[in-house]
Short mmCIF file of C-alpha atoms in Angstrom, two decimals:
data_model
loop_
_atom_site.label_atom_id
_atom_site.label_comp_id
_atom_site.label_asym_id
_atom_site.label_seq_id
_atom_site.Cartn_x
_atom_site.Cartn_y
_atom_site.Cartn_z
CA UNK A 1 -38.40 -63.46 112.28
CA UNK A 2 -34.49 -61.92 112.13
CA UNK A 3 -33.71 -60.40 108.95
CA UNK A 4 -30.19 -59.23 107.83
CA UNK A 5 -29.13 -57.50 104.65
CA UNK A 6 -26.33 -58.84 102.30
CA UNK A 7 -26.80 -56.42 99.31
CA UNK A 8 -23.71 -57.53 97.79
CA UNK A 9 -24.37 -61.08 97.39
CA UNK A 10 -26.17 -62.20 94.33
CA UNK A 11 -29.04 -64.67 94.15
CA UNK A 12 -28.27 -68.34 93.50
CA UNK A 13 -25.97 -70.17 95.80
CA UNK A 14 -27.63 -72.90 97.92
CA UNK A 15 -25.75 -71.93 101.09
CA UNK A 16 -24.16 -68.67 102.17
CA UNK A 17 -21.70 -67.54 105.24
CA UNK A 18 -22.83 -64.61 106.76
CA UNK A 19 -20.78 -61.53 107.05
CA UNK A 20 -19.07 -61.28 110.49
CA UNK A 21 -21.27 -58.69 112.18
CA UNK A 22 -24.75 -60.28 111.06
CA UNK A 23 -22.82 -63.51 112.25
CA UNK A 24 -22.17 -62.02 115.68
CA UNK A 25 -25.67 -60.74 116.04
CA UNK A 26 -27.33 -63.96 115.29
CA UNK A 27 -25.29 -66.51 117.10
CA UNK A 28 -24.49 -64.27 120.47
CA UNK A 29 -27.29 -61.59 120.35
CA UNK A 30 -30.24 -64.06 119.12
CA UNK A 31 -28.67 -67.58 120.32
CA UNK A 32 -29.74 -68.79 117.02
CA UNK A 33 -28.78 -72.84 116.95
CA UNK A 34 -28.41 -75.21 113.58
CA UNK A 35 -31.90 -75.29 112.52
CA UNK A 36 -33.03 -71.74 113.36
CA UNK A 37 -34.82 -69.64 110.78
CA UNK A 38 -33.96 -66.25 109.42
CA UNK A 39 -34.55 -63.68 106.49
CA UNK A 40 -31.96 -62.40 104.31
CA UNK A 41 -31.89 -59.99 101.75
CA UNK A 42 -29.85 -60.38 98.84
CA UNK A 43 -28.39 -58.02 96.01
CA UNK A 44 -31.93 -58.68 94.08
CA UNK A 45 -33.81 -56.83 96.95
CA UNK A 46 -35.60 -59.98 98.06
CA UNK A 47 -35.96 -61.36 101.29
CA UNK A 48 -35.23 -65.33 101.48
CA UNK A 49 -36.11 -67.96 103.90
CA UNK A 50 -32.65 -69.37 105.20
CA UNK A 51 -32.00 -72.17 108.09
CA UNK A 52 -28.84 -72.14 109.97
CA UNK A 53 -26.66 -75.42 109.07
CA UNK A 54 -23.50 -74.40 110.76
CA UNK A 55 -22.45 -71.92 113.70
CA UNK A 56 -18.74 -71.63 113.30
CA UNK A 57 -18.72 -69.70 110.85
CA UNK A 58 -22.18 -69.11 110.75
CA UNK A 59 -23.70 -70.64 107.79
CA UNK A 60 -27.11 -71.24 106.18
CA UNK A 61 -28.87 -72.68 103.45
CA UNK A 62 -31.32 -70.07 101.60
CA UNK A 63 -34.70 -71.28 100.98
CA UNK A 64 -37.45 -69.83 98.77
CA UNK A 65 -37.90 -65.78 98.31
CA UNK A 66 -40.67 -64.47 100.19
CA UNK A 67 -43.80 -63.17 97.85
CA UNK A 68 -44.72 -60.29 100.12
CA UNK A 69 -43.18 -56.97 99.05
CA UNK A 70 -42.69 -54.45 102.16
CA UNK A 71 -41.61 -51.25 99.58
CA UNK A 72 -43.82 -48.23 98.95
CA UNK A 73 -45.00 -48.36 95.34
CA UNK A 74 -43.56 -44.95 94.88
CA UNK A 75 -39.57 -44.34 95.71
CA UNK A 76 -39.54 -41.32 97.89
CA UNK A 77 -36.84 -39.06 98.77
CA UNK A 78 -37.03 -36.72 101.48
CA UNK A 79 -34.99 -33.83 101.24
CA UNK A 80 -34.90 -32.20 104.81
CA UNK A 81 -33.29 -28.64 105.52
CA UNK A 82 -30.50 -29.76 108.26
CA UNK A 83 -32.24 -29.42 111.87
CA UNK A 84 -30.52 -28.02 114.56
CA UNK A 85 -29.96 -30.99 116.73
CA UNK A 86 -27.92 -34.47 116.59
CA UNK A 87 -31.17 -36.14 117.61
CA UNK A 88 -33.47 -34.88 114.95
CA UNK A 89 -31.62 -36.03 111.63
CA UNK A 90 -31.36 -39.85 113.66
CA UNK A 91 -35.15 -39.76 114.26
CA UNK A 92 -35.92 -38.50 110.66
CA UNK A 93 -33.72 -41.42 109.42
CA UNK A 94 -34.77 -44.01 111.87
CA UNK A 95 -38.76 -43.32 111.32
CA UNK A 96 -38.59 -42.38 107.93
CA UNK A 97 -36.70 -46.15 107.29
CA UNK A 98 -39.78 -47.70 108.97
CA UNK A 99 -42.18 -45.77 107.04
CA UNK A 100 -40.86 -46.44 103.79
CA UNK A 101 -38.41 -44.10 102.43
CA UNK A 102 -36.24 -44.89 99.73
CA UNK A 103 -33.33 -41.85 100.14
CA UNK A 104 -32.76 -39.41 102.53
CA UNK A 105 -31.13 -36.32 101.96
CA UNK A 106 -30.10 -33.06 104.54
CA UNK A 107 -29.04 -29.96 102.96
CA UNK A 108 -28.11 -26.91 104.33
CA UNK A 109 -31.21 -24.35 104.20
CA UNK A 110 -30.99 -20.81 104.51
CA UNK A 111 -32.12 -21.07 108.12
CA UNK A 112 -30.17 -23.98 109.26
CA UNK A 113 -28.27 -23.14 112.16
CA UNK A 114 -26.01 -26.59 111.99
CA UNK A 115 -23.47 -26.76 109.26
CA UNK A 116 -21.78 -29.74 108.59
CA UNK A 117 -18.45 -29.60 106.66
CA UNK A 118 -17.10 -32.46 104.83
CA UNK A 119 -15.37 -34.29 107.85
CA UNK A 120 -18.65 -33.85 109.95
CA UNK A 121 -20.49 -35.09 106.99
CA UNK A 122 -18.61 -38.02 106.41
CA UNK A 123 -18.87 -38.80 110.31
CA UNK A 124 -22.61 -38.05 110.87
CA UNK A 125 -23.36 -39.96 107.23
CA UNK A 126 -21.73 -42.92 108.45
CA UNK A 127 -23.82 -43.20 111.52
CA UNK A 128 -27.05 -42.10 109.92
CA UNK A 129 -26.56 -44.89 107.67
CA UNK A 130 -26.06 -47.31 110.48
CA UNK A 131 -29.42 -46.38 112.12
CA UNK A 132 -31.11 -46.67 108.56
CA UNK A 133 -29.54 -50.30 108.23
CA UNK A 134 -31.12 -51.23 111.42
CA UNK A 135 -34.34 -49.99 110.83
CA UNK A 136 -34.63 -51.47 107.62
CA UNK A 137 -33.71 -55.02 108.87
CA UNK A 138 -36.45 -54.22 111.98
CA UNK A 139 -39.29 -53.05 109.63
CA UNK A 140 -38.54 -55.84 106.91
CA UNK A 141 -37.38 -53.49 104.46
CA UNK A 142 -35.66 -54.67 101.51
CA UNK A 143 -34.09 -51.42 100.42
CA UNK A 144 -31.97 -49.61 103.18
CA UNK A 145 -32.45 -45.77 102.33
CA UNK A 146 -29.39 -44.11 101.23
CA UNK A 147 -28.78 -40.84 103.32
CA UNK A 148 -27.15 -38.03 101.90
CA UNK A 149 -25.75 -34.45 102.58
CA UNK A 150 -26.26 -31.63 99.66
CA UNK A 151 -24.58 -28.05 100.17
CA UNK A 152 -27.85 -26.18 99.60
CA UNK A 153 -31.38 -26.03 97.79
CA UNK A 154 -30.22 -25.79 94.41
CA UNK A 155 -28.22 -29.22 94.66
CA UNK A 156 -31.55 -30.86 95.73
CA UNK A 157 -33.28 -29.44 92.88
CA UNK A 158 -31.13 -30.87 90.11
CA UNK A 159 -32.15 -34.46 91.68
CA UNK A 160 -34.33 -36.15 88.96
CA UNK A 161 -38.09 -37.02 90.11
CA UNK A 162 -41.42 -37.36 88.55
CA UNK A 163 -43.26 -35.53 91.10
CA UNK A 164 -41.79 -32.58 93.55
CA UNK A 165 -43.30 -31.12 96.71
CA UNK A 166 -42.69 -29.03 99.33
CA UNK A 167 -44.58 -29.09 103.14
CA UNK A 168 -45.06 -25.57 103.34
CA UNK A 169 -46.91 -24.11 106.76
CA UNK A 170 -48.47 -21.21 104.76
CA UNK A 171 -49.84 -23.35 102.49
CA UNK A 172 -51.73 -24.88 105.52
CA UNK A 173 -52.37 -21.37 106.96
CA UNK A 174 -54.24 -20.22 103.90
CA UNK A 175 -56.44 -23.43 104.81
CA UNK A 176 -55.13 -25.45 101.58
CA UNK A 177 -55.91 -28.83 101.95
CA UNK A 178 -56.07 -30.57 98.54
CA UNK A 179 -52.68 -30.21 96.90
CA UNK A 180 -51.41 -33.48 98.86
CA UNK A 181 -54.23 -35.65 98.00
CA UNK A 182 -54.34 -34.38 94.14
CA UNK A 183 -50.59 -35.09 93.63
CA UNK A 184 -50.35 -38.44 95.62
CA UNK A 185 -53.50 -39.44 93.56
CA UNK A 186 -51.77 -38.56 90.15
CA UNK A 187 -48.80 -41.23 91.10
CA UNK A 188 -48.16 -44.53 89.36
CA UNK A 189 -46.14 -47.62 90.77
CA UNK A 190 -42.50 -46.97 90.21
CA UNK A 191 -42.74 -43.15 90.39
CA UNK A 192 -39.99 -40.95 91.90
CA UNK A 193 -41.46 -38.32 94.58
CA UNK A 194 -39.18 -35.85 96.55
CA UNK A 195 -40.81 -34.04 99.40
CA UNK A 196 -39.04 -31.14 100.65
CA UNK A 197 -38.82 -30.14 104.41
CA UNK A 198 -37.54 -26.73 105.86
CA UNK A 199 -35.49 -26.83 108.80
CA UNK A 200 -36.66 -25.27 112.12
CA UNK A 201 -37.29 -21.56 111.38
CA UNK A 202 -39.25 -22.94 108.07
CA UNK A 203 -38.07 -22.13 104.76
CA UNK A 204 -37.47 -18.48 103.52
CA UNK A 205 -39.86 -16.89 100.86
CA UNK A 206 -37.11 -16.91 98.50
CA UNK A 207 -36.19 -20.75 98.95
CA UNK A 208 -40.19 -21.37 98.07
CA UNK A 209 -39.71 -18.69 95.27
CA UNK A 210 -37.07 -20.97 93.98
CA UNK A 211 -38.98 -24.04 94.40
CA UNK A 212 -42.01 -23.04 92.81
CA UNK A 213 -39.98 -21.54 89.62
CA UNK A 214 -38.67 -25.08 89.41
CA UNK A 215 -42.12 -26.44 89.25
CA UNK A 216 -42.53 -28.08 93.24
CA UNK A 217 -45.60 -28.00 94.33
CA UNK A 218 -46.50 -26.38 97.83
CA UNK A 219 -48.50 -28.86 100.00
CA UNK A 220 -50.41 -28.27 103.21
CA UNK A 221 -50.13 -31.22 106.10
CA UNK A 222 -53.19 -30.32 108.04
CA UNK A 223 -54.11 -27.40 110.10
CA UNK A 224 -51.55 -28.19 112.98
CA UNK A 225 -48.00 -26.90 112.98
CA UNK A 226 -45.70 -30.01 112.53
CA UNK A 227 -41.92 -29.83 113.70
CA UNK A 228 -39.19 -30.24 111.57
CA UNK A 229 -39.07 -33.84 112.33
CA UNK A 230 -42.51 -34.62 112.33
CA UNK A 231 -43.85 -33.47 108.71
CA UNK A 232 -41.68 -36.31 107.10
CA UNK A 233 -43.43 -38.99 108.83
CA UNK A 234 -46.64 -37.30 108.20
CA UNK A 235 -45.96 -37.13 104.70
CA UNK A 236 -44.80 -40.91 104.40
CA UNK A 237 -47.58 -42.26 106.08
CA UNK A 238 -49.99 -40.47 103.83
CA UNK A 239 -48.09 -41.46 100.66
CA UNK A 240 -48.95 -45.06 102.48
CA UNK A 241 -52.46 -44.62 103.26
CA UNK A 242 -53.42 -43.32 99.75
CA UNK A 243 -51.15 -45.73 97.61
CA UNK A 244 -50.98 -48.98 99.90
CA UNK A 245 -54.45 -48.89 101.73
CA UNK A 246 -56.85 -46.83 99.79
CA UNK A 247 -55.75 -48.11 96.35
CA UNK A 248 -54.64 -51.75 97.55
CA UNK B 1 -46.94 -16.64 116.86
CA UNK B 2 -46.53 -17.79 120.55
CA UNK B 3 -49.56 -19.35 121.66
CA UNK B 4 -50.31 -19.93 125.81
CA UNK B 5 -52.77 -22.03 127.27
CA UNK B 6 -55.26 -20.56 129.87
CA UNK B 7 -58.00 -22.90 130.02
CA UNK B 8 -59.51 -22.50 133.56
CA UNK B 9 -59.99 -18.48 132.19
CA UNK B 10 -63.63 -18.02 130.52
CA UNK B 11 -63.51 -15.70 127.61
CA UNK B 12 -65.41 -12.53 127.96
CA UNK B 13 -62.93 -9.94 130.06
CA UNK B 14 -61.20 -7.36 127.70
CA UNK B 15 -58.03 -7.58 129.62
CA UNK B 16 -56.17 -10.57 131.51
CA UNK B 17 -52.98 -10.91 133.55
CA UNK B 18 -50.97 -14.23 132.66
CA UNK B 19 -49.97 -17.11 134.78
CA UNK B 20 -46.48 -16.79 136.63
CA UNK B 21 -44.98 -19.36 133.88
CA UNK B 22 -46.49 -18.09 130.91
CA UNK B 23 -45.50 -14.63 131.86
CA UNK B 24 -41.97 -15.66 132.63
CA UNK B 25 -41.63 -17.45 129.15
CA UNK B 26 -43.10 -14.47 127.59
CA UNK B 27 -41.33 -11.72 129.18
CA UNK B 28 -37.73 -13.76 129.67
CA UNK B 29 -37.62 -16.11 127.21
CA UNK B 30 -39.52 -14.73 124.33
CA UNK B 31 -38.26 -10.91 125.47
CA UNK B 32 -41.87 -9.50 124.83
CA UNK B 33 -42.47 -5.82 125.17
CA UNK B 34 -45.40 -3.34 125.58
CA UNK B 35 -47.19 -4.01 122.02
CA UNK B 36 -46.21 -7.62 121.26
CA UNK B 37 -48.67 -10.09 119.82
CA UNK B 38 -49.69 -13.34 121.13
CA UNK B 39 -52.49 -15.98 121.21
CA UNK B 40 -54.45 -17.40 124.40
CA UNK B 41 -56.58 -20.41 124.48
CA UNK B 42 -59.33 -19.93 126.82
CA UNK B 43 -61.72 -21.97 128.66
CA UNK B 44 -63.89 -22.22 125.26
CA UNK B 45 -60.95 -24.01 123.37
CA UNK B 46 -60.88 -20.83 121.23
CA UNK B 47 -57.53 -18.98 120.30
CA UNK B 48 -57.65 -15.29 120.84
CA UNK B 49 -55.26 -12.51 119.48
CA UNK B 50 -53.87 -10.65 122.42
CA UNK B 51 -51.50 -7.62 122.67
CA UNK B 52 -49.34 -6.82 125.80
CA UNK B 53 -50.15 -3.86 127.50
CA UNK B 54 -47.93 -4.04 130.54
CA UNK B 55 -45.04 -6.38 131.47
CA UNK B 56 -45.06 -6.37 135.53
CA UNK B 57 -47.31 -7.86 136.14
CA UNK B 58 -47.78 -9.57 132.52
CA UNK B 59 -51.03 -8.27 131.01
CA UNK B 60 -53.01 -8.22 127.81
CA UNK B 61 -55.95 -7.13 126.08
CA UNK B 62 -57.83 -9.60 124.34
CA UNK B 63 -58.68 -9.56 120.66
CA UNK B 64 -60.98 -11.41 118.49
CA UNK B 65 -60.73 -14.94 118.31
CA UNK B 66 -59.09 -16.64 115.30
CA UNK B 67 -61.62 -18.32 112.77
CA UNK B 68 -59.32 -21.25 112.00
CA UNK B 69 -59.57 -24.83 113.86
CA UNK B 70 -56.43 -26.70 114.35
CA UNK B 71 -58.17 -29.57 115.74
CA UNK B 72 -58.94 -33.23 113.82
CA UNK B 73 -62.75 -33.33 113.23
CA UNK B 74 -63.09 -36.62 115.18
CA UNK B 75 -61.82 -37.07 118.83
CA UNK B 76 -59.09 -39.82 118.79
CA UNK B 77 -57.79 -41.38 121.60
CA UNK B 78 -54.78 -43.61 121.51
CA UNK B 79 -54.64 -46.45 123.77
CA UNK B 80 -50.96 -47.60 123.80
CA UNK B 81 -49.26 -50.95 125.55
CA UNK B 82 -46.87 -49.53 128.10
CA UNK B 83 -43.46 -49.72 126.11
CA UNK B 84 -40.30 -50.57 127.64
CA UNK B 85 -38.49 -47.46 127.87
CA UNK B 86 -39.03 -43.72 128.84
CA UNK B 87 -38.29 -42.07 125.62
CA UNK B 88 -40.90 -44.01 123.90
CA UNK B 89 -44.14 -42.66 125.69
CA UNK B 90 -42.39 -39.11 125.69
CA UNK B 91 -42.28 -39.42 122.04
CA UNK B 92 -45.62 -40.68 121.36
CA UNK B 93 -46.88 -38.01 123.49
CA UNK B 94 -44.92 -35.17 121.94
CA UNK B 95 -45.68 -36.43 118.37
CA UNK B 96 -49.10 -37.71 119.24
CA UNK B 97 -50.01 -33.78 120.34
CA UNK B 98 -48.40 -32.45 117.16
CA UNK B 99 -50.52 -34.81 115.05
CA UNK B 100 -54.09 -34.35 116.81
CA UNK B 101 -54.41 -36.77 119.17
CA UNK B 102 -57.38 -35.97 121.89
CA UNK B 103 -56.70 -38.32 124.63
CA UNK B 104 -53.36 -40.85 124.95
CA UNK B 105 -53.67 -43.80 127.30
CA UNK B 106 -50.92 -46.10 128.41
CA UNK B 107 -52.21 -49.87 129.71
CA UNK B 108 -50.32 -52.28 130.96
CA UNK B 109 -50.49 -54.97 128.53
CA UNK B 110 -49.82 -58.85 128.44
CA UNK B 111 -46.15 -58.28 126.98
CA UNK B 112 -45.37 -54.83 128.66
CA UNK B 113 -42.15 -55.25 130.21
CA UNK B 114 -42.41 -52.06 132.52
CA UNK B 115 -45.08 -51.68 135.28
CA UNK B 116 -45.86 -48.18 136.82
CA UNK B 117 -47.15 -48.72 140.22
CA UNK B 118 -49.49 -45.66 141.40
CA UNK B 119 -46.48 -43.40 142.67
CA UNK B 120 -44.36 -44.02 139.43
CA UNK B 121 -47.74 -43.42 137.16
CA UNK B 122 -48.38 -40.12 138.98
CA UNK B 123 -44.62 -38.73 138.44
CA UNK B 124 -44.94 -40.24 134.78
CA UNK B 125 -47.90 -38.62 134.17
CA UNK B 126 -47.17 -35.34 135.58
CA UNK B 127 -43.97 -35.15 132.92
CA UNK B 128 -46.17 -36.41 130.12
CA UNK B 129 -48.76 -33.85 130.81
CA UNK B 130 -46.11 -31.10 130.66
CA UNK B 131 -44.59 -32.41 127.64
CA UNK B 132 -48.27 -32.45 126.22
CA UNK B 133 -48.82 -28.85 127.15
CA UNK B 134 -45.64 -27.99 125.35
CA UNK B 135 -46.40 -29.70 122.34
CA UNK B 136 -50.01 -28.61 122.22
CA UNK B 137 -48.58 -24.59 122.44
CA UNK B 138 -45.89 -25.17 119.68
CA UNK B 139 -48.47 -27.21 117.32
CA UNK B 140 -51.09 -24.25 117.62
CA UNK B 141 -53.59 -26.94 118.93
CA UNK B 142 -56.81 -25.48 121.19
CA UNK B 143 -56.83 -28.46 123.25
CA UNK B 144 -53.72 -30.02 125.40
CA UNK B 145 -54.35 -34.25 125.12
CA UNK B 146 -55.37 -35.66 128.34
CA UNK B 147 -52.70 -38.37 129.43
CA UNK B 148 -54.11 -41.39 131.59
CA UNK B 149 -52.35 -44.60 132.78
CA UNK B 150 -54.82 -47.55 132.94
CA UNK B 151 -53.93 -51.06 134.58
CA UNK B 152 -55.16 -53.64 131.60
CA UNK B 153 -56.90 -53.82 128.60
CA UNK B 154 -60.06 -54.53 130.07
CA UNK B 155 -59.80 -50.74 131.39
CA UNK B 156 -59.35 -49.64 127.89
CA UNK B 157 -62.29 -51.21 126.50
CA UNK B 158 -64.50 -49.87 129.02
CA UNK B 159 -64.13 -46.59 127.50
CA UNK B 160 -66.74 -44.89 125.22
CA UNK B 161 -65.88 -44.61 121.71
CA UNK B 162 -67.92 -44.61 118.44
CA UNK B 163 -65.36 -46.71 116.48
CA UNK B 164 -62.34 -48.66 117.67
CA UNK B 165 -59.45 -50.17 116.10
CA UNK B 166 -56.67 -52.20 116.91
CA UNK B 167 -53.23 -52.17 115.13
CA UNK B 168 -52.44 -55.75 114.58
CA UNK B 169 -49.13 -56.74 112.61
CA UNK B 170 -50.66 -59.97 111.74
CA UNK B 171 -53.65 -58.04 109.97
CA UNK B 172 -50.83 -56.59 108.01
CA UNK B 173 -49.07 -60.33 107.00
CA UNK B 174 -51.81 -61.08 105.88
CA UNK B 175 -51.95 -58.68 103.38
CA UNK B 176 -55.41 -56.75 104.70
CA UNK B 177 -55.08 -53.35 103.14
CA UNK B 178 -58.88 -51.99 103.40
CA UNK B 179 -60.14 -52.24 107.05
CA UNK B 180 -58.43 -48.96 108.23
CA UNK B 181 -59.74 -46.93 104.96
CA UNK B 182 -63.12 -48.35 105.20
CA UNK B 183 -63.62 -47.17 109.15
CA UNK B 184 -62.13 -43.93 108.54
CA UNK B 185 -64.37 -43.65 105.60
CA UNK B 186 -67.41 -44.07 108.11
CA UNK B 187 -66.68 -41.33 110.48
CA UNK B 188 -68.54 -38.43 110.97
CA UNK B 189 -67.39 -34.99 112.66
CA UNK B 190 -67.43 -35.26 116.18
CA UNK B 191 -66.85 -39.09 116.66
CA UNK B 192 -64.71 -40.41 119.01
CA UNK B 193 -62.26 -43.08 117.54
CA UNK B 194 -60.18 -45.44 119.81
CA UNK B 195 -56.90 -46.83 118.18
CA UNK B 196 -55.21 -49.51 120.36
CA UNK B 197 -51.49 -50.64 119.85
CA UNK B 198 -49.44 -53.12 121.56
CA UNK B 199 -45.98 -52.62 123.40
CA UNK B 200 -42.62 -53.90 121.64
CA UNK B 201 -43.50 -57.64 121.98
CA UNK B 202 -47.12 -56.94 120.36
CA UNK B 203 -50.18 -57.83 121.71
CA UNK B 204 -51.17 -61.43 122.69
CA UNK B 205 -53.57 -63.86 120.67
CA UNK B 206 -55.71 -63.35 123.74
CA UNK B 207 -55.52 -59.67 123.65
CA UNK B 208 -56.74 -59.64 120.14
CA UNK B 209 -59.51 -62.04 120.80
CA UNK B 210 -60.66 -59.91 123.77
CA UNK B 211 -60.70 -56.94 121.52
CA UNK B 212 -62.60 -58.46 118.58
CA UNK B 213 -64.81 -60.23 121.01
CA UNK B 214 -65.44 -56.40 122.18
CA UNK B 215 -66.21 -55.46 118.43
CA UNK B 216 -62.60 -53.78 117.76
CA UNK B 217 -61.57 -53.74 114.26
CA UNK B 218 -58.01 -55.08 113.45
CA UNK B 219 -56.61 -53.01 111.00
CA UNK B 220 -53.23 -53.09 109.18
CA UNK B 221 -51.13 -50.22 108.68
CA UNK B 222 -49.22 -51.16 105.48
CA UNK B 223 -46.42 -53.98 104.75
CA UNK B 224 -43.77 -52.36 106.87
CA UNK B 225 -43.27 -53.25 110.72
CA UNK B 226 -43.72 -50.32 112.43
CA UNK B 227 -42.17 -49.86 116.23
CA UNK B 228 -44.67 -49.45 119.01
CA UNK B 229 -44.05 -45.74 118.76
CA UNK B 230 -44.23 -45.33 115.29
CA UNK B 231 -47.63 -46.96 114.60
CA UNK B 232 -49.67 -44.14 116.66
CA UNK B 233 -47.96 -41.24 114.77
CA UNK B 234 -49.08 -43.35 111.39
CA UNK B 235 -52.61 -43.62 112.58
CA UNK B 236 -52.79 -40.05 113.27
CA UNK B 237 -51.16 -38.95 109.95
CA UNK B 238 -53.93 -41.27 108.10
CA UNK B 239 -56.72 -39.83 110.61
CA UNK B 240 -55.64 -36.10 109.05
CA UNK B 241 -55.36 -37.31 105.53
CA UNK B 242 -58.59 -39.10 105.24
CA UNK B 243 -60.73 -36.78 106.92
CA UNK B 244 -58.63 -33.09 106.55
CA UNK B 245 -56.94 -33.30 103.31
CA UNK B 246 -59.05 -36.21 100.94
CA UNK B 247 -62.77 -34.84 102.56
CA UNK B 248 -61.61 -31.14 103.10
#
């Protein structure tokens, strides 16, 4: 079922006219007709059944809200050291959205090769937000992850969280296997989890020391070396497996 | 540490000359010198420390085998309905290798839009095998996953396995959450796990019926709709989390 976001639209009215971009997609790309079914996510972050009642302009009547909740029980922020290539942030945002991230932050890490000035950051974030919105529709989310850019690790550590983890390959190399499962096992529904990842060259010892001093737990993600864009996807799948499938 | 595969080289000799491609990479790309350290995976699928003793030809003395084992405790085969685009099989192979797959099979599913004739399959597989080898080196595996193409689901179901799962979104829609954890919890080290995934349009009811008749267990991967290339990565992360981190 096709899904669109109208997050500035409060729930309540029985009938809605779709915004231009959704209307174009529904009518021209999906070739909807009067009577076609779709789903709309409104400002209350719930998905509603909807039925097309006219095409010009594209108007729908709203049905009941869907009872299923596609969101992870904890709000996960991925904080990723800025990768070298354009493709990696895009992959992290697209796949991270599918796998349930609530917020995705890129920060300039000591070993980051790329740098975004404010003009470049605005352009990059606009494109990443579009990718997040598309992936959120396709994966049937009710939240579009926020995408942000922070100048350094200190700014990341100022963000509020109930649990903070850093994926550290030295942790994995030392054969540490229990920390991730222990921390995920302590989470309650509604908690905010922040997970921090290095760029291609990894985190520096100084950055890891800065994080452990701030109470961030180093965790291993198994014995294989994961690329910078793969580790966040492993983390999100582990959160889902632990909190949705094992505990579900 | 740079790692190369020499899988046709039995362990034993104290000194080895590297094959041409590895020698070029080590000397020209990595700018190794006499005394540089590296790791070699030999025919016994163990990684050995090695030290460069000459550059022309590139020759090393072998040190002891590393004690760490980077392989998943179960041998996972991913069987993926052939996706539409060139990029998706490549992403599945690269990320699936990092995440520990032992064998990756693409098969022509009823809703597959792409078709590989034998000439095209040979070309595609050669490229995918190269991607698997590169990812295996980078992620410090001791096995390079096999990549294969099978004409249909029946051929997939003829392959031997101790446990067979199919990721089925209807299973997730019906709120089924326990099956994956239950099946992974029953696995023992050395078991062969086959996990089957549909192409973009999903599996047909007939294919799912064919699989359940053959004893394959439908499992949900959480409440979000995952793209065809994302579901195998979730599965591998869940296997690692369950068998390496929770049980480790």
